[in-house]
Amino acid sequence: MIPANEVLQLFEQTGAYLRGHFRLTSGLHSPEYMQCALVLQYPEYAERLGRDLARALRNLAGESAINVVASPAIGGLIIGHEVARALGARHIFTERDASGRMILRRGLSAASGEHAVVVEDVITTGGSSREVVQVLRESGANVVAAASIVDRSGGRANLEAPHTALATLGFTSYPPDECPLCRQGLPVEKPGSRPVLSR
Ligand code: ZN
C-alpha cells in the first residue's frame, strides 16, 4: 500500500497540487486544490492508485465479493475503471441530467442484490459520492463501501457507507461569504474550467 505522503508526492511531482484561490464543486472556497487529472494522465500512476484503492475496499467489504464499481463522471471515471480492473469487477458511472440530478445513462445499470462500491477521485463534502450511493440503492444494489484517492474532509464526510482514502487531509475550505481570500480581493478560480492556451 502506498503511504499517504507518497500519494501527495505523486501530486506534487505531476503538478496536481495547486495553491491559489479556488471554488470547489461543493461551492466552498479553498487555498488548495488537488487536480487529479494531472496525476491520472499517467496510466502507470492510475493503475497503481487503482490497485491500492481496490485493496483498501476489499478490506472494508470483508467477505462480500465486489461485483460493480460506480463513479460520478467525470472525476471518478479513470480511477473507478482502474479499481474495477484490479477487483475483476464491472465499472459503471453516473452523470447529471438537465435538472442536475445524478443518474445512470447509456444503458448502464446495477442489478438488485449486487455488491457495489463507490469510487471518486477527491471528496470534500462527499456530496457526489453520496448521490451515487443513493442511485445504487434505488437500483436494489447493496453498497458495501466507498473510497477516494484523496479525502479533503479529514475523514468527516458522511457517505452513508463505510469509506476510506489513500490520503486523508484536513484542508481548509470556507463558505464564500466567510472566505478570507475573497476578503483580500483575490480573484477566485474554478479549477479545470479554463483551457490552457498554447503559446
Ligand atoms: Zn474565496
GROMACS .gro file of C-alpha atoms and ligand atoms in nm:
model
  200
    1MET     CA    1   0.000   0.000   0.000
    2ILE     CA    2   0.137   0.345  -0.094
    3PRO     CA    3   0.173   0.563   0.220
    4ALA     CA    4  -0.031   0.887   0.218
    5ASN     CA    5   0.285   1.102   0.190
    6GLU     CA    6   0.385   0.917  -0.129
    7VAL     CA    7   0.040   0.982  -0.274
    8LEU     CA    8   0.092   1.353  -0.202
    9GLN     CA    9   0.442   1.336  -0.352
   10LEU     CA   10   0.285   1.199  -0.670
   11PHE     CA   11   0.052   1.502  -0.675
   12GLU     CA   12   0.344   1.742  -0.621
   13GLN     CA   13   0.557   1.569  -0.883
   14THR     CA   14   0.288   1.588  -1.155
   15GLY     CA   15   0.188   1.948  -1.071
   16ALA     CA   16  -0.152   1.831  -0.947
   17TYR     CA   17  -0.126   2.000  -0.606
   18LEU     CA   18  -0.237   2.357  -0.680
   19ARG     CA   19  -0.220   2.660  -0.450
   20GLY     CA   20  -0.422   2.978  -0.501
   21HIS     CA   21  -0.790   3.064  -0.455
   22PHE     CA   22  -1.033   2.802  -0.582
   23ARG     CA   23  -1.407   2.743  -0.598
   24LEU     CA   24  -1.467   2.373  -0.537
   25THR     CA   25  -1.752   2.167  -0.687
   26SER     CA   26  -1.912   2.179  -0.342
   27GLY     CA   27  -1.930   2.563  -0.371
   28LEU     CA   28  -1.675   2.612  -0.093
   29HIS     CA   29  -1.362   2.825  -0.147
   30SER     CA   30  -1.013   2.695  -0.070
   31PRO     CA   31  -0.647   2.800  -0.100
   32GLU     CA   32  -0.561   2.444  -0.215
   33TYR     CA   33  -0.681   2.216  -0.492
   34MET     CA   34  -0.594   1.861  -0.599
   35GLN     CA   35  -0.623   1.834  -0.979
   36CYS     CA   36  -0.640   1.454  -1.008
   37ALA     CA   37  -0.648   1.460  -1.389
   38LEU     CA   38  -0.282   1.565  -1.382
   39VAL     CA   39  -0.185   1.250  -1.188
   40LEU     CA   40  -0.423   1.020  -1.373
   41GLN     CA   41  -0.294   1.128  -1.717
   42TYR     CA   42  -0.018   0.875  -1.647
   43PRO     CA   43  -0.172   0.525  -1.684
   44GLU     CA   44   0.107   0.383  -1.471
   45TYR     CA   45   0.007   0.601  -1.173
   46ALA     CA   46  -0.364   0.547  -1.233
   47GLU     CA   47  -0.313   0.172  -1.229
   48ARG     CA   48  -0.107   0.185  -0.910
   49LEU     CA   49  -0.359   0.407  -0.725
   50GLY     CA   50  -0.642   0.184  -0.851
   51ARG     CA   51  -0.473  -0.128  -0.718
   52ASP     CA   52  -0.425   0.031  -0.377
   53LEU     CA   53  -0.784   0.153  -0.357
   54ALA     CA   54  -0.902  -0.197  -0.458
   55ARG     CA   55  -0.704  -0.345  -0.170
   56ALA     CA   56  -0.846  -0.092   0.077
   57LEU     CA   57  -1.200  -0.157  -0.050
   58ARG     CA   58  -1.158  -0.534  -0.016
   59ASN     CA   59  -1.061  -0.480   0.349
   60LEU     CA   60  -1.371  -0.268   0.408
   61ALA     CA   61  -1.605  -0.502   0.221
   62GLY     CA   62  -1.493  -0.803   0.427
   63GLU     CA   63  -1.649  -1.125   0.300
   64SER     CA   64  -1.863  -0.959   0.032
   65ALA     CA   65  -1.736  -1.010  -0.323
   66ILE     CA   66  -1.750  -0.677  -0.508
   67ASN     CA   67  -1.945  -0.706  -0.837
   68VAL     CA   68  -1.959  -0.348  -0.952
   69VAL     CA   69  -1.770  -0.020  -0.904
   70ALA     CA   70  -1.971   0.300  -0.960
   71SER     CA   71  -1.828   0.651  -1.001
   72PRO     CA   72  -1.961   1.001  -1.062
   73ALA     CA   73  -1.845   1.138  -1.403
   74ILE     CA   74  -1.610   1.299  -1.491
   75GLY     CA   75  -1.373   1.291  -1.195
   76GLY     CA   76  -1.437   0.930  -1.099
   77LEU     CA   77  -1.412   0.774  -1.447
   78ILE     CA   78  -1.044   0.685  -1.477
   79ILE     CA   79  -0.982   0.585  -1.115
   80GLY     CA   80  -1.311   0.390  -1.096
   81HIS     CA   81  -1.217   0.195  -1.408
   82GLU     CA   82  -0.874   0.111  -1.265
   83VAL     CA   83  -1.026  -0.002  -0.933
   84ALA     CA   84  -1.271  -0.224  -1.123
   85ARG     CA   85  -0.984  -0.373  -1.323
   86ALA     CA   86  -0.796  -0.457  -1.001
   87LEU     CA   87  -1.109  -0.608  -0.842
   88GLY     CA   88  -1.210  -0.803  -1.153
   89ALA     CA   89  -1.543  -0.617  -1.135
   90ARG     CA   90  -1.753  -0.409  -1.375
   91HIS     CA   91  -1.735  -0.029  -1.384
   92ILE     CA   92  -2.039   0.196  -1.429
   93PHE     CA   93  -2.075   0.574  -1.392
   94THR     CA   94  -2.340   0.832  -1.317
   95GLU     CA   95  -2.394   1.168  -1.489
   96ARG     CA   96  -2.614   1.466  -1.413
   97ASP     CA   97  -2.929   1.518  -1.620
   98ALA     CA   98  -3.050   1.864  -1.732
   99SER     CA   99  -3.205   1.924  -1.389
  100GLY     CA  100  -2.878   1.837  -1.213
  101ARG     CA  101  -2.999   1.500  -1.082
  102MET     CA  102  -2.739   1.218  -1.070
  103ILE     CA  103  -2.849   0.927  -1.291
  104LEU     CA  104  -2.721   0.618  -1.473
  105ARG     CA  105  -2.742   0.657  -1.852
  106ARG     CA  106  -2.619   0.479  -2.170
  107GLY     CA  107  -2.783   0.152  -2.060
  108LEU     CA  108  -2.555   0.123  -1.756
  109SER     CA  109  -2.725  -0.028  -1.451
  110ALA     CA  110  -2.673  -0.206  -1.121
  111ALA     CA  111  -2.879  -0.517  -1.051
  112SER     CA  112  -3.073  -0.589  -0.736
  113GLY     CA  113  -2.857  -0.777  -0.487
  114GLU     CA  114  -2.525  -0.686  -0.649
  115HIS     CA  115  -2.246  -0.579  -0.415
  116ALA     CA  116  -2.133  -0.232  -0.517
  117VAL     CA  117  -1.865   0.017  -0.414
  118VAL     CA  118  -1.845   0.388  -0.498
  119VAL     CA  119  -1.513   0.535  -0.614
  120GLU     CA  120  -1.431   0.901  -0.670
  121ASP     CA  121  -1.106   1.094  -0.721
  122VAL     CA  122  -1.142   1.354  -0.442
  123ILE     CA  123  -1.413   1.410  -0.184
  124THR     CA  124  -1.462   1.738   0.001
  125THR     CA  125  -1.813   1.714   0.145
  126GLY     CA  126  -1.881   1.373  -0.012
  127GLY     CA  127  -2.192   1.508  -0.187
  128SER     CA  128  -2.137   1.338  -0.525
  129SER     CA  129  -2.040   1.001  -0.377
  130ARG     CA  130  -2.348   1.014  -0.152
  131GLU     CA  131  -2.568   1.071  -0.457
  132VAL     CA  132  -2.411   0.770  -0.630
  133VAL     CA  133  -2.478   0.562  -0.317
  134GLN     CA  134  -2.846   0.665  -0.344
  135VAL     CA  135  -2.866   0.577  -0.717
  136LEU     CA  136  -2.722   0.231  -0.645
  137ARG     CA  137  -2.957   0.169  -0.352
  138GLU     CA  138  -3.256   0.271  -0.567
  139SER     CA  139  -3.143   0.000  -0.814
  140GLY     CA  140  -3.153  -0.251  -0.527
  141ALA     CA  141  -2.774  -0.291  -0.513
  142ASN     CA  142  -2.604  -0.342  -0.179
  143VAL     CA  143  -2.347  -0.063  -0.129
  144VAL     CA  144  -2.070  -0.219   0.081
  145ALA     CA  145  -1.808   0.061   0.080
  146ALA     CA  146  -1.680   0.380  -0.081
  147ALA     CA  147  -1.332   0.517  -0.147
  148SER     CA  148  -1.146   0.813  -0.294
  149ILE     CA  149  -0.782   0.885  -0.375
  150VAL     CA  150  -0.797   1.197  -0.157
  151ASP     CA  151  -1.039   1.280   0.126
  152ARG     CA  152  -1.028   1.655   0.194
  153SER     CA  153  -1.282   1.628   0.476
  154GLY     CA  154  -1.032   1.493   0.728
  155GLY     CA  155  -1.241   1.172   0.733
  156ARG     CA  156  -1.553   1.360   0.849
  157ALA     CA  157  -1.762   1.334   0.529
  158ASN     CA  158  -2.067   1.113   0.567
  159LEU     CA  159  -2.107   0.894   0.257
  160GLU     CA  160  -2.380   0.677   0.412
  161ALA     CA  161  -2.142   0.382   0.362
  162PRO     CA  162  -1.806   0.291   0.522
  163HIS     CA  163  -1.534   0.482   0.336
  164THR     CA  164  -1.159   0.504   0.300
  165ALA     CA  165  -0.900   0.711   0.111
  166LEU     CA  166  -0.534   0.681   0.017
  167ALA     CA  167  -0.467   1.028   0.163
  168THR     CA  168  -0.689   1.196   0.423
  169LEU     CA  169  -0.628   1.569   0.455
  170GLY     CA  170  -0.777   1.837   0.677
  171PHE     CA  171  -0.769   2.103   0.402
  172THR     CA  172  -0.911   2.441   0.481
  173SER     CA  173  -1.225   2.542   0.293
  174TYR     CA  174  -1.469   2.827   0.353
  175PRO     CA  175  -1.826   2.920   0.261
  176PRO     CA  176  -1.784   3.205   0.005
  177ASP     CA  177  -1.920   3.471   0.246
  178GLU     CA  178  -1.659   3.375   0.509
  179CYS     CA  179  -1.363   3.335   0.269
  180PRO     CA  180  -1.055   3.539   0.377
  181LEU     CA  181  -0.914   3.520   0.019
  182CYS     CA  182  -1.231   3.683  -0.117
  183ARG     CA  183  -1.197   3.950   0.152
  184GLN     CA  184  -0.842   4.020   0.027
  185GLY     CA  185  -0.994   4.073  -0.318
  186LEU     CA  186  -0.813   3.779  -0.480
  187PRO     CA  187  -0.992   3.652  -0.794
  188VAL     CA  188  -1.143   3.305  -0.746
  189GLU     CA  189  -1.077   3.033  -0.999
  190LYS     CA  190  -1.286   2.729  -1.084
  191PRO     CA  191  -1.012   2.471  -1.145
  192GLY     CA  192  -1.026   2.292  -1.477
  193SER     CA  193  -1.273   2.539  -1.629
  194ARG     CA  194  -1.008   2.748  -1.804
  195PRO     CA  195  -0.839   2.594  -2.107
  196VAL     CA  196  -0.461   2.608  -2.123
  197LEU     CA  197  -0.375   2.840  -2.412
  198SER     CA  198  -0.095   2.733  -2.641
  199ARG     CA  199   0.178   2.988  -2.698
  200ZN      ZN  200  -1.297   3.295  -0.174
   0.00000   0.00000   0.00000
